[in-house]
mmCIF file of C-alpha atoms in Angstrom:
data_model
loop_
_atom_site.group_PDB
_atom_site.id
_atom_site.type_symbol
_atom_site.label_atom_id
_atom_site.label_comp_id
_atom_site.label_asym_id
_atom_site.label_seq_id
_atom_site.Cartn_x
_atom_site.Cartn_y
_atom_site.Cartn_z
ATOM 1 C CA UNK A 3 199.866 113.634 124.894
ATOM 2 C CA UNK A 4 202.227 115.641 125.488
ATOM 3 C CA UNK A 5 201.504 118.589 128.667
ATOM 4 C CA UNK A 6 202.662 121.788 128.846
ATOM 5 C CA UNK A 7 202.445 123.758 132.091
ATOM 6 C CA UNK A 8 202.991 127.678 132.191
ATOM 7 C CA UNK A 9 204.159 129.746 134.621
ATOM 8 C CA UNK A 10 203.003 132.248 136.449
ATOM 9 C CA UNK A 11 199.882 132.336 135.183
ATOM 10 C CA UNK A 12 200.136 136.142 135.416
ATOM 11 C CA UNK A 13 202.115 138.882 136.023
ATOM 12 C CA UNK A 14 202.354 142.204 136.985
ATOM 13 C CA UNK A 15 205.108 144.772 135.597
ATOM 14 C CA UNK A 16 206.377 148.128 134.991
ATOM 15 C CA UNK A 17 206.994 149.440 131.898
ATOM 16 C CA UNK A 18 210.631 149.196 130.869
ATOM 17 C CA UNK A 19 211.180 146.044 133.269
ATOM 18 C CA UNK A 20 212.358 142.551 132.151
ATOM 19 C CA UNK A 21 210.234 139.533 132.565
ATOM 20 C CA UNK A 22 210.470 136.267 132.108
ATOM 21 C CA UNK A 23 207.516 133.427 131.791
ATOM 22 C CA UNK A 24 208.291 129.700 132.119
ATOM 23 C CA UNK A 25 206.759 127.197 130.019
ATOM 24 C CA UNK A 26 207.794 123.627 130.715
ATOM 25 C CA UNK A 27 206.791 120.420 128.898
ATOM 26 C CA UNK A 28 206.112 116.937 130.453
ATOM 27 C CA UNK A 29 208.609 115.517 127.760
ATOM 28 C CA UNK A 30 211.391 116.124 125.837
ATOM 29 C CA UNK A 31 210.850 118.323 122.945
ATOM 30 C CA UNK A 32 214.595 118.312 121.109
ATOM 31 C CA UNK A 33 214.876 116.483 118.041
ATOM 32 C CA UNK A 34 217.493 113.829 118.054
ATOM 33 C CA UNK A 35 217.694 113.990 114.264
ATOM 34 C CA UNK A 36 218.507 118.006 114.086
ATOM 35 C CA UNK A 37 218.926 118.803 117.360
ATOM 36 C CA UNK A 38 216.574 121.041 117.543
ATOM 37 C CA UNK A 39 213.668 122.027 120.102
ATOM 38 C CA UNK A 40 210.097 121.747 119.033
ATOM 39 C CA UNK A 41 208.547 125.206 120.899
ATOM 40 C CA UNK A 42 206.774 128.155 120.037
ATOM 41 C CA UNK A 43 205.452 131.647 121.571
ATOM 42 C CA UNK A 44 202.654 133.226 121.024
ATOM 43 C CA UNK A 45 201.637 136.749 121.880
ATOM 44 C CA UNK A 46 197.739 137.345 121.780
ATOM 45 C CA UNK A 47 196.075 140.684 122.527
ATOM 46 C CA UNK A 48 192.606 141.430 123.930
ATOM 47 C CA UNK A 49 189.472 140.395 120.563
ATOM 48 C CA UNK A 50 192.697 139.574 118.018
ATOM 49 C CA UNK A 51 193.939 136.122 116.749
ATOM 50 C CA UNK A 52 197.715 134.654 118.399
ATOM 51 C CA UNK A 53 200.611 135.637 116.834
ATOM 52 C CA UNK A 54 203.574 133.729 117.050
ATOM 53 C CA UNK A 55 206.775 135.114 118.343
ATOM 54 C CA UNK A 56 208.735 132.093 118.390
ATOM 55 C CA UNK A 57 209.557 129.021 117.173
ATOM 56 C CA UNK A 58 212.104 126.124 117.246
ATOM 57 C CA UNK A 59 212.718 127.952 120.791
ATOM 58 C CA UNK A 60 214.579 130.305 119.711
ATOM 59 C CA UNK A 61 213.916 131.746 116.554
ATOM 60 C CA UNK A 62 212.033 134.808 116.344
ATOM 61 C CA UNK A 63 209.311 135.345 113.665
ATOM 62 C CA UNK A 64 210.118 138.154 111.223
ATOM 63 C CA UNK A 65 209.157 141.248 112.547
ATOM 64 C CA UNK A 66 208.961 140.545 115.645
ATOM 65 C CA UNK A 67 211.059 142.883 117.933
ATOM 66 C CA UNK A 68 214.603 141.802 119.521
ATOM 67 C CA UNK A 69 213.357 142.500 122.958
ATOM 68 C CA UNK A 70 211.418 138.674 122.737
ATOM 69 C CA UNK A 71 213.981 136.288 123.452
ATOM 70 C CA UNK A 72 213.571 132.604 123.579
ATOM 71 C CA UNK A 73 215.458 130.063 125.408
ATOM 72 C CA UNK A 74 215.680 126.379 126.285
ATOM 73 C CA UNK A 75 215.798 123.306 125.711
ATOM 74 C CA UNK A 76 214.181 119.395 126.368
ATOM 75 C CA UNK A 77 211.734 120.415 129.114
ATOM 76 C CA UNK A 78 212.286 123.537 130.164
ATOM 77 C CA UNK A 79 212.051 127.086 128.036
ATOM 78 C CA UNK A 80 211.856 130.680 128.787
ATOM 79 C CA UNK A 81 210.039 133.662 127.040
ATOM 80 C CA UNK A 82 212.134 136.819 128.054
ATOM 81 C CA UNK A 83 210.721 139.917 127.482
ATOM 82 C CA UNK A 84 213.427 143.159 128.017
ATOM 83 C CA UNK A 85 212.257 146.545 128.184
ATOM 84 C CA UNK A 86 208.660 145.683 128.645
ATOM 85 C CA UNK A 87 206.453 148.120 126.582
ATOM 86 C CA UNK A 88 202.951 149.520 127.095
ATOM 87 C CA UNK A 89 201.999 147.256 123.136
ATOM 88 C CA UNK A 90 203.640 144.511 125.260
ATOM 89 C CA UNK A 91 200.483 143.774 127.564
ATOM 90 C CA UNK A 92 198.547 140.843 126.604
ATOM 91 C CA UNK A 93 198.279 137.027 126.919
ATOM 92 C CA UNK A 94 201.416 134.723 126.111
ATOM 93 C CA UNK A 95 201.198 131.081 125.373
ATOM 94 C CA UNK A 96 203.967 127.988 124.447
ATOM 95 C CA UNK A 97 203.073 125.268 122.361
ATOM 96 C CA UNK A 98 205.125 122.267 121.649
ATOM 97 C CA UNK A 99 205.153 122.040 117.897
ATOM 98 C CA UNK A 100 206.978 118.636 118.216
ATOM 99 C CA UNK A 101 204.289 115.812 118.202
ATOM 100 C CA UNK A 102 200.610 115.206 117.928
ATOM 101 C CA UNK A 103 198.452 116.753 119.540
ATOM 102 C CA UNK A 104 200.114 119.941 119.008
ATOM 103 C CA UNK A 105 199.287 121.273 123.467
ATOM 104 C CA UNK A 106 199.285 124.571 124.675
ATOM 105 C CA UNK A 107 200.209 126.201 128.292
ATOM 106 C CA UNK A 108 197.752 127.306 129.767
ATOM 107 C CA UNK A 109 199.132 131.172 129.325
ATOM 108 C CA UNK A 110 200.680 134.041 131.178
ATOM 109 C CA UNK A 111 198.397 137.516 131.320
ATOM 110 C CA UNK A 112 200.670 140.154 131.227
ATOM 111 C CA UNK A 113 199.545 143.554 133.074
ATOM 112 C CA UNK A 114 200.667 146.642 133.816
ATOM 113 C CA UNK A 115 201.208 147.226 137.534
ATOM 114 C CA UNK B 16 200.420 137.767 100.892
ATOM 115 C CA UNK B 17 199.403 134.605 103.226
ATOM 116 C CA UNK B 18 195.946 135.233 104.541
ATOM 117 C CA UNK B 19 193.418 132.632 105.968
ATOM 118 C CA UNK B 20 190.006 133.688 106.962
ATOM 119 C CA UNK B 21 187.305 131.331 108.432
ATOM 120 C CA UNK B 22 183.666 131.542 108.199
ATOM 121 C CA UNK B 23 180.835 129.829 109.457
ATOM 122 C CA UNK B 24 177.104 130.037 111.624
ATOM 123 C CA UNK B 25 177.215 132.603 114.470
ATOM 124 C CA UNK B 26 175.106 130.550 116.746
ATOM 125 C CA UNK B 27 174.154 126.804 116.810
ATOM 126 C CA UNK B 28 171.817 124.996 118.268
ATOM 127 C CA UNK B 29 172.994 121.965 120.770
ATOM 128 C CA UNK B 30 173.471 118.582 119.215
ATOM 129 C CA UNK B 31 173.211 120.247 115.720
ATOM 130 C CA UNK B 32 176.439 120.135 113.824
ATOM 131 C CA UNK B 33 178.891 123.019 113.110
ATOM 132 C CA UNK B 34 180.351 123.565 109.870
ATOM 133 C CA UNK B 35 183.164 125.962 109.269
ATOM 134 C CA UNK B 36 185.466 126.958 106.330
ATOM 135 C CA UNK B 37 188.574 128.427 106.212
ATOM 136 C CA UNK B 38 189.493 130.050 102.822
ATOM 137 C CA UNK B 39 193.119 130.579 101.981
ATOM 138 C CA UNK B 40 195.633 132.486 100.018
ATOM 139 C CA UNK B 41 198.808 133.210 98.847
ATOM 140 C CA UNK B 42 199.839 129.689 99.378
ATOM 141 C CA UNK B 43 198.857 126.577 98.015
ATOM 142 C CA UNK B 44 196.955 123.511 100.243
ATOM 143 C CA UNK B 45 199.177 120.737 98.910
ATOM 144 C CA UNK B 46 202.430 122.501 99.844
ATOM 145 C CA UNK B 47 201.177 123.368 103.238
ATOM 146 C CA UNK B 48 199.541 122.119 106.604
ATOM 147 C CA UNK B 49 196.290 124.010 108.026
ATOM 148 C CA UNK B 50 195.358 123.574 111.443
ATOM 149 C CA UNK B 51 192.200 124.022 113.641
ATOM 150 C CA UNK B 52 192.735 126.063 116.985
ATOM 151 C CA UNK B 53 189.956 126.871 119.504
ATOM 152 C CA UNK B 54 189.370 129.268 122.130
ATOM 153 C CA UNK B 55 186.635 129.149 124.799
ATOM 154 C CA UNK B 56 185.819 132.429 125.953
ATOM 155 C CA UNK B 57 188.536 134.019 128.121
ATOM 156 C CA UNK B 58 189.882 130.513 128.350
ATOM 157 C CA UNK B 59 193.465 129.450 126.324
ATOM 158 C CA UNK B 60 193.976 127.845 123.367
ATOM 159 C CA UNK B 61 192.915 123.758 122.102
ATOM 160 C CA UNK B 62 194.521 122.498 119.583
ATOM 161 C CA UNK B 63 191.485 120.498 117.478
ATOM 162 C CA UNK B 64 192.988 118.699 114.365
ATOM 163 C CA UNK B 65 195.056 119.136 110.774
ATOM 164 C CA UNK B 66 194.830 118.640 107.265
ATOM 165 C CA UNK B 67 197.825 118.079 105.681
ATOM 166 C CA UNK B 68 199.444 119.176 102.566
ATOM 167 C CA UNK B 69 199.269 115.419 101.189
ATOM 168 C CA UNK B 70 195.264 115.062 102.236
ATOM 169 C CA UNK B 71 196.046 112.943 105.191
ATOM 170 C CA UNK B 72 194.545 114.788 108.676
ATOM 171 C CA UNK B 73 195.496 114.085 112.337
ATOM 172 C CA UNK B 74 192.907 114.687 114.989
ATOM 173 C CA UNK B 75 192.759 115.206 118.887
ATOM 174 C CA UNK B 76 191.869 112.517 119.978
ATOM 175 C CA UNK B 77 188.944 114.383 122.583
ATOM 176 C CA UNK B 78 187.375 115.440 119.705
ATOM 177 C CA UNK B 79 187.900 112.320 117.058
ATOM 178 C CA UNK B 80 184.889 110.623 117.613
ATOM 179 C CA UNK B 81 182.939 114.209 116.823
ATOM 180 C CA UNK B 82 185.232 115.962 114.309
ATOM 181 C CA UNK B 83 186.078 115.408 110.854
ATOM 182 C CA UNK B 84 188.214 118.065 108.530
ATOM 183 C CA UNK B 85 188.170 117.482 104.699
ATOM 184 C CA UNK B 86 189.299 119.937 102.139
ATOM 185 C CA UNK B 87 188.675 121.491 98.423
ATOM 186 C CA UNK B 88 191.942 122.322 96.845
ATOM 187 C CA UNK B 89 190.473 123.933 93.657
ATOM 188 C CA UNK B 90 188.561 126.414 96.122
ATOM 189 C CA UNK B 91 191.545 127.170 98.767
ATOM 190 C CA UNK B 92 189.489 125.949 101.353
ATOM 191 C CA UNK B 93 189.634 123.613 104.198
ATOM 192 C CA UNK B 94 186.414 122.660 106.191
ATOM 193 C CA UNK B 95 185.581 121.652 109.992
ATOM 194 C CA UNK B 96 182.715 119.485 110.571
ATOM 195 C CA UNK B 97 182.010 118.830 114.293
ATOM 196 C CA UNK B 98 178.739 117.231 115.285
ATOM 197 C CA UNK B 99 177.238 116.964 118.682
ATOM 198 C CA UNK B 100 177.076 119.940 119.442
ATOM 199 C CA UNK B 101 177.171 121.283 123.712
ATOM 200 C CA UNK B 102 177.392 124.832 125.548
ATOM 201 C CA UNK B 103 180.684 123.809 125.860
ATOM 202 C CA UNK B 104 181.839 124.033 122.126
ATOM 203 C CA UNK B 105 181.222 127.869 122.720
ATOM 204 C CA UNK B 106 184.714 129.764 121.606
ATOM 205 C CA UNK B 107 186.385 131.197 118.599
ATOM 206 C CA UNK B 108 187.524 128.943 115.684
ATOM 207 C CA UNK B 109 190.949 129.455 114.061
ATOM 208 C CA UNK B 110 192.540 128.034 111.050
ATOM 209 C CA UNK B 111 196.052 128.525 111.103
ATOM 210 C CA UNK B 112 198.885 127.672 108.680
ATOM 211 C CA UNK B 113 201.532 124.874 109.737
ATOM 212 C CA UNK B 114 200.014 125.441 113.259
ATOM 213 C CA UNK B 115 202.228 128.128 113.426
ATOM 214 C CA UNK B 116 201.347 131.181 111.769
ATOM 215 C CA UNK B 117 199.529 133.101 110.259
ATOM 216 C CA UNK B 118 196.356 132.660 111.768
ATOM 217 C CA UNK B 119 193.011 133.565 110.814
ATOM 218 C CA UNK B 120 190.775 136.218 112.488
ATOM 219 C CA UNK B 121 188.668 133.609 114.358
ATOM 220 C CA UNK B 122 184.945 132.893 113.908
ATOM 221 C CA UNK B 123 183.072 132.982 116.780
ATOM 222 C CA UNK B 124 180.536 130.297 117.562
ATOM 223 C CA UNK B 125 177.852 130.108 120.387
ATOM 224 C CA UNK B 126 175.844 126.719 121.519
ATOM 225 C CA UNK B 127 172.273 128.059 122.196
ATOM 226 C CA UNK B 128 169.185 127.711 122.206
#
């Protein structure tokens, strides 16, 4: 199976900062047949179901705002949230979407400081 | 619209079995994957098994020996069968689309006595 290890597992901020969570996977998830990197973001907000933000790394969901950026590729992506808003606050988790078992980080908590 | 909403027994009683359905719409079970996600409580996310479009399912394989997922396709729904029942199965159930997204409100299911 495939791991996937967050970091951190929380963090702090200040609304309007930019912050960044790490999600890194214990192999590669880029597809040598497209090119393209199995890994998806999901936002999920205290008694409501995820949401995903992300997939294939990069590409944001529609509707999601342009302030959730994804990055990366083989083992190591980044969730980078700019402008951090008070709606922001909640729990964050990657998932490689490559193989089976579909894993999960272990998620970031994001709070205000 | 794409909506999936899963039902089941609030409580269950250890080694009993849990039975769940998930009951979709606005898209059709042969063209599309559903997944089973679970969530202890304030724990992260556990990817449990799929159904695929074509009736074939993939399982984790913690869970295999206790888990089964079958489907009706003239009903929209998908079912989760998991037997052996400990404390430790406490959480929400999901259903989810592709694994991906949407998701369904959750079901919450306690182990008690």
């Amino acid at each position: 199976d495939i791991v996937m290890t967050q970091s951190p597992s929380s963090l702090a901020v200040s609304a309007g900062e930019t912050v960044t969570i790490n999600c890194k996977s214990s192999q590669s998830l880029l597809s040598s047949g497209n090119q393209k990197n199995y890994l998806a973001w999901y936002q999920q907000k205290p008694g409501q179901s995820p949401k995903l933000l992300i997939y294939l790394a990069s590409t944001r969901e529609s509707g999601v705002p342009d302030r959730f950026i994804g990055s990366g590729s083989g083992t190591d992506f980044t969730l980078t949230i700019s402008s951090v808003q008070a709606e922001d606050l909640a729990d964050y988790y990657c998932q490689q979407h490559y193989s089976y078992p579909r894993t999960f980080g272990g998620g970031t908590k994001l709070e205000l400081k | 619209q794409v909506q999936l909403k899963e039902s089941g027994p609030g409580l269950v009683q250890p080694s009993q079995t849990l039975s769940l359905t998930c009951t979709v719409s606005g898209f059709s079970l042969t063209s599309y994957n559903v997944h089973w996600v679970r969530q202890p409580p304030g724990k992260g996310l556990e990817w449990m098994g799929r159904m695929r479009y074509n009736g074939d399912t993939s399982y984790n394989s913690a869970l295999k020996s206790r888990l089964s997922i079958s489907r009706d396709t003239s009903k929209n729904q998908v079912f989760l069968k998991m037997n052996s029942l400990q404390t430790d199965d406490t959480g929400t159930y999901y259903c989810t689309r592709d694994g991906l997204g949407p998701w369904g409100q959750g079901v919450m299911v306690t182990v008690s006595s």
